[in-house]
Coordinates of C-alpha atoms in Angstrom, one line a residue:
X6 CA 82.9 73.1 133.3
X7 CA 86.1 74.7 133.7
X8 CA 86.0 77.6 131.5
X9 CA 89.2 78.1 129.2
X10 CA 91.0 80.5 127.0
X11 CA 90.9 80.1 122.8
X12 CA 94.3 78.6 121.8
X13 CA 94.1 82.1 119.2
X14 CA 93.5 84.5 122.1
X15 CA 96.4 82.7 124.3
X16 CA 99.1 82.9 121.4
X17 CA 98.2 87.4 122.0
X18 CA 98.5 87.1 125.6
X19 CA 101.9 88.9 125.6
X20 CA 100.1 91.9 123.5
X21 CA 96.8 92.0 126.1
X22 CA 99.6 92.5 128.8
X23 CA 100.1 96.2 127.5
X24 CA 96.2 97.1 127.4
X25 CA 95.5 99.3 130.4
X26 CA 92.1 97.6 130.8
X27 CA 94.5 94.3 131.9
X28 CA 96.9 96.1 133.7
X29 CA 98.3 93.9 137.2
X30 CA 96.7 91.4 135.9
X31 CA 97.5 87.7 135.0
X32 CA 96.1 85.3 132.4
X33 CA 94.5 83.3 135.0
X34 CA 92.4 86.2 136.6
X35 CA 91.4 87.2 133.1
X36 CA 90.3 83.6 131.9
X37 CA 86.8 84.6 132.9
X38 CA 86.8 87.5 130.4
X39 CA 88.8 86.1 127.8
X40 CA 87.1 82.7 127.4
X41 CA 84.2 84.1 125.6
X42 CA 86.6 86.2 123.4
X43 CA 86.8 85.6 119.3
X44 CA 89.2 87.8 117.3
X45 CA 87.6 88.8 113.6
X46 CA 89.3 90.4 111.1
X47 CA 87.9 93.4 109.4
X48 CA 87.7 95.4 106.7
X49 CA 88.5 98.7 105.5
X50 CA 85.5 101.2 106.2
X51 CA 83.6 98.5 107.9
X52 CA 81.1 100.0 111.0
X53 CA 81.5 98.2 113.9
X54 CA 78.8 99.3 115.9
X55 CA 76.6 102.2 114.1
X56 CA 75.1 105.2 115.8
X57 CA 71.6 104.4 118.0
X58 CA 72.3 100.5 117.8
X59 CA 73.3 98.9 121.1
X60 CA 76.7 97.9 121.8
X61 CA 77.1 93.7 122.1
X62 CA 81.6 94.0 121.9
X63 CA 84.1 95.7 124.2
X64 CA 86.9 95.5 121.0
X65 CA 90.9 95.7 121.2
X66 CA 92.5 95.9 118.3
X67 CA 95.4 93.9 118.1
X68 CA 95.8 95.4 113.9
X69 CA 95.3 98.1 111.9
X70 CA 93.2 101.3 112.3
X71 CA 90.0 102.4 113.4
X72 CA 87.9 105.9 114.3
X73 CA 85.2 107.0 116.7
X74 CA 82.8 109.5 115.5
X75 CA 79.5 111.1 115.2
X76 CA 77.3 112.1 112.7
X77 CA 75.6 114.8 112.4
X78 CA 71.8 115.0 111.2
X79 CA 73.2 117.3 107.9
X80 CA 76.0 114.6 106.9
X81 CA 78.6 116.5 109.0
X82 CA 80.7 114.5 111.0
X83 CA 82.4 115.0 114.4
X84 CA 85.6 112.5 114.9
X85 CA 86.2 111.9 118.3
X86 CA 89.1 109.3 118.3
X87 CA 91.4 107.9 115.7
X88 CA 93.0 104.5 117.6
X89 CA 95.5 101.9 116.4
X90 CA 97.2 98.9 117.9
X91 CA 96.2 97.9 121.5
X92 CA 93.6 100.8 121.6
X93 CA 90.3 99.8 122.9
X94 CA 86.5 100.5 121.9
X95 CA 83.7 100.9 123.0
X96 CA 84.4 100.5 127.0
X97 CA 82.9 103.3 127.5
X98 CA 79.8 102.6 125.6
X99 CA 79.2 99.6 127.3
X100 CA 78.5 101.0 130.9
X101 CA 76.5 103.4 129.5
X102 CA 74.0 100.7 129.2
X103 CA 72.4 102.5 126.6
X104 CA 71.8 103.2 122.5
X105 CA 75.8 104.0 121.0
X106 CA 76.0 107.7 120.6
X107 CA 78.5 107.1 118.4
X108 CA 79.7 105.1 115.7
X109 CA 82.5 103.1 115.2
X110 CA 84.6 102.1 111.8
X111 CA 87.8 100.4 110.3
X112 CA 89.8 102.9 108.5
X113 CA 92.7 100.6 107.8
X114 CA 92.3 96.8 107.7
X115 CA 91.9 95.9 110.9
X116 CA 92.0 92.6 113.9
X117 CA 89.9 92.6 116.7
X118 CA 89.7 91.0 119.8
X119 CA 85.5 90.6 120.3
X120 CA 85.0 90.4 124.0
X121 CA 81.0 90.1 124.6
X122 CA 79.8 93.6 126.5
X123 CA 77.8 91.4 129.5
X124 CA 81.0 89.3 130.3
X125 CA 82.2 93.2 130.3
X126 CA 79.9 94.3 132.9
X127 CA 79.8 91.0 135.0
X128 CA 83.7 90.6 135.0
X129 CA 83.0 94.3 136.3
X130 CA 80.9 93.4 139.3
X131 CA 83.2 90.5 140.6
X132 CA 86.4 92.0 139.8
X133 CA 88.0 94.9 141.8
X134 CA 91.0 95.1 139.7
X135 CA 89.5 94.9 136.7
X136 CA 86.8 97.5 138.0
X137 CA 89.4 99.8 138.6
X138 CA 90.9 99.7 135.5
X139 CA 88.1 100.7 134.0
X140 CA 87.3 103.6 135.7
X141 CA 90.9 104.6 134.8
X142 CA 91.2 104.5 131.6
X143 CA 87.1 105.9 132.2
X144 CA 88.6 108.8 134.0
X145 CA 91.4 109.0 131.0
X146 CA 88.9 108.9 128.4
X147 CA 87.1 111.9 129.9
X148 CA 90.5 113.9 130.6
X149 CA 91.4 113.9 126.7
X150 CA 87.5 114.7 125.5
X151 CA 87.8 117.8 127.4
X152 CA 91.7 118.8 126.3
X153 CA 90.6 117.9 122.8
X154 CA 87.7 120.4 123.2
X155 CA 89.7 123.1 124.6
X156 CA 92.4 122.5 121.6
X157 CA 89.4 123.3 119.2
X158 CA 87.6 125.6 120.9
X159 CA 90.4 127.7 122.2
X160 CA 93.4 127.0 120.0
X161 CA 94.8 127.9 116.6
X162 CA 95.3 125.4 114.0
X163 CA 99.1 126.0 114.2
X164 CA 98.1 124.7 118.5
X165 CA 96.1 121.6 117.7
X166 CA 98.3 120.1 115.2
X167 CA 102.3 121.1 117.3
X168 CA 100.1 119.7 119.9
X169 CA 99.1 116.4 118.7
X170 CA 102.4 116.3 116.9
X171 CA 104.3 115.8 119.9
X172 CA 101.3 113.7 121.9
X173 CA 102.1 111.7 118.6
X174 CA 105.8 111.7 119.2
X175 CA 105.9 111.0 122.9
X176 CA 103.7 108.1 122.9
X177 CA 106.3 106.7 120.3
X178 CA 108.7 106.9 122.5
X179 CA 110.7 109.0 120.3
X180 CA 111.5 111.9 122.1
X181 CA 113.4 114.7 119.9
X182 CA 113.7 112.7 116.6
X183 CA 112.3 112.5 113.6
X184 CA 109.6 109.6 113.5
X185 CA 106.2 108.8 111.5
X186 CA 102.8 109.9 111.7
X187 CA 100.5 106.7 112.0
X188 CA 97.8 108.2 110.3
X189 CA 96.8 109.8 107.6
X190 CA 97.2 113.6 107.7
X191 CA 93.2 114.2 106.2
X192 CA 92.2 112.0 109.1
X193 CA 93.9 114.3 111.8
X194 CA 92.8 117.1 110.5
X195 CA 88.9 115.9 110.6
X196 CA 90.1 114.5 114.5
X197 CA 91.1 118.3 114.7
X198 CA 88.2 119.9 113.2
X199 CA 90.2 121.8 110.4
X200 CA 89.6 121.4 106.8
X201 CA 91.7 120.6 103.8
X202 CA 93.2 124.0 103.0
X203 CA 93.4 124.8 106.9
X204 CA 95.7 121.4 107.2
X205 CA 97.7 123.1 103.9
X206 CA 98.0 126.7 105.6
X207 CA 99.3 125.0 109.1
X208 CA 101.9 123.0 107.6
X209 CA 103.1 125.6 105.9
X210 CA 103.6 127.7 109.3
X211 CA 105.1 124.6 111.1
X212 CA 107.6 124.6 108.4
X213 CA 108.1 127.8 109.0
X214 CA 108.8 127.0 113.0
X215 CA 111.4 123.9 111.7
X216 CA 109.0 121.0 111.9
X217 CA 108.5 119.2 108.3
X218 CA 106.2 117.1 106.9
X219 CA 106.9 115.3 103.9
X220 CA 104.0 112.5 103.7
X221 CA 103.2 110.7 107.2
X222 CA 107.3 111.3 107.9
X223 CA 107.6 114.5 110.3
X224 CA 111.7 115.5 110.7
X225 CA 112.7 117.9 113.3
X226 CA 115.5 120.5 113.0
X227 CA 115.8 121.0 116.5
X228 CA 115.1 117.9 119.5
X229 CA 112.8 120.6 121.4
X230 CA 110.9 122.2 118.1
X231 CA 107.9 120.6 119.4
X232 CA 108.0 121.0 123.2
X233 CA 106.7 124.8 122.7
X234 CA 103.1 123.2 122.6
X235 CA 103.2 121.2 124.9
X236 CA 100.5 121.1 127.9
X237 CA 99.9 119.2 130.8
X238 CA 97.9 116.7 129.7
X239 CA 100.7 115.9 127.1
X240 CA 103.9 116.5 129.6
X241 CA 102.0 113.5 131.5
X242 CA 103.3 111.5 128.7
X243 CA 107.3 112.1 128.3
X244 CA 109.8 111.1 130.3
X245 CA 112.0 113.9 130.8
X246 CA 108.8 115.4 133.1
X247 CA 109.8 116.6 136.0
X248 CA 113.2 116.1 135.7
X249 CA 116.3 118.5 134.8
X250 CA 116.5 117.7 131.0
X251 CA 113.2 119.3 130.8
X252 CA 113.4 121.9 128.5
X253 CA 110.1 123.7 128.4
X254 CA 110.2 122.9 132.8
X255 CA 106.7 120.8 131.9
X256 CA 107.2 119.6 136.0
X257 CA 105.3 123.7 136.9
X258 CA 102.6 121.9 134.9
X259 CA 102.1 118.6 137.2
X260 CA 103.0 119.8 140.3
X261 CA 99.6 122.1 139.7

């Protein structure tokens, strides 16, 4: 029997084309994978996957926000990822083929596309393009985690928060412009291993540098103010890197 993609999924395909796991793949190639997908709505605080439970689905965020975190025995949390529209969840966990080492929780009312984990595993074995995309995403995730660990271990709170703001600005394609954070500052602070007191003190330090934060809005006194927090990982997100328009000569990091 011929497999078909549910209408609700087909109608969202323009959004799915921007998902890194599906890069270079048309709707025909993805039919075996998307035929079993479904769209599910979740309310805030809903746990999608619990630590030490087996993963059941790959999730793609169509709307809303989520976080990935580990819970320690003493109740402390380590927030490893904060996610919004277009991000994927649990791709590393389902290929780990063990019980999940993390929790996945909705932090803002969300709409997710859910694909059964076993189908994702089989599709990766059968489709070379998808398998390469999975490898690229997992490699990017590994690099991001190493960068995150370096930030927390070796850099000041000011550098951590400045780097996060710079990365957010570049992801939104708003170089040198005022922009808004996608996430609440309290969540960003937990992601960067900061206490509320440290966050408040750090925001004052950034204000002295010309970076003004009002709620979730960030205003820059100069277009390149955030560039002082650049790093080779962040520079890869900037379309001015490798060009004469790069104010801090990012290209020397990219050429290493």
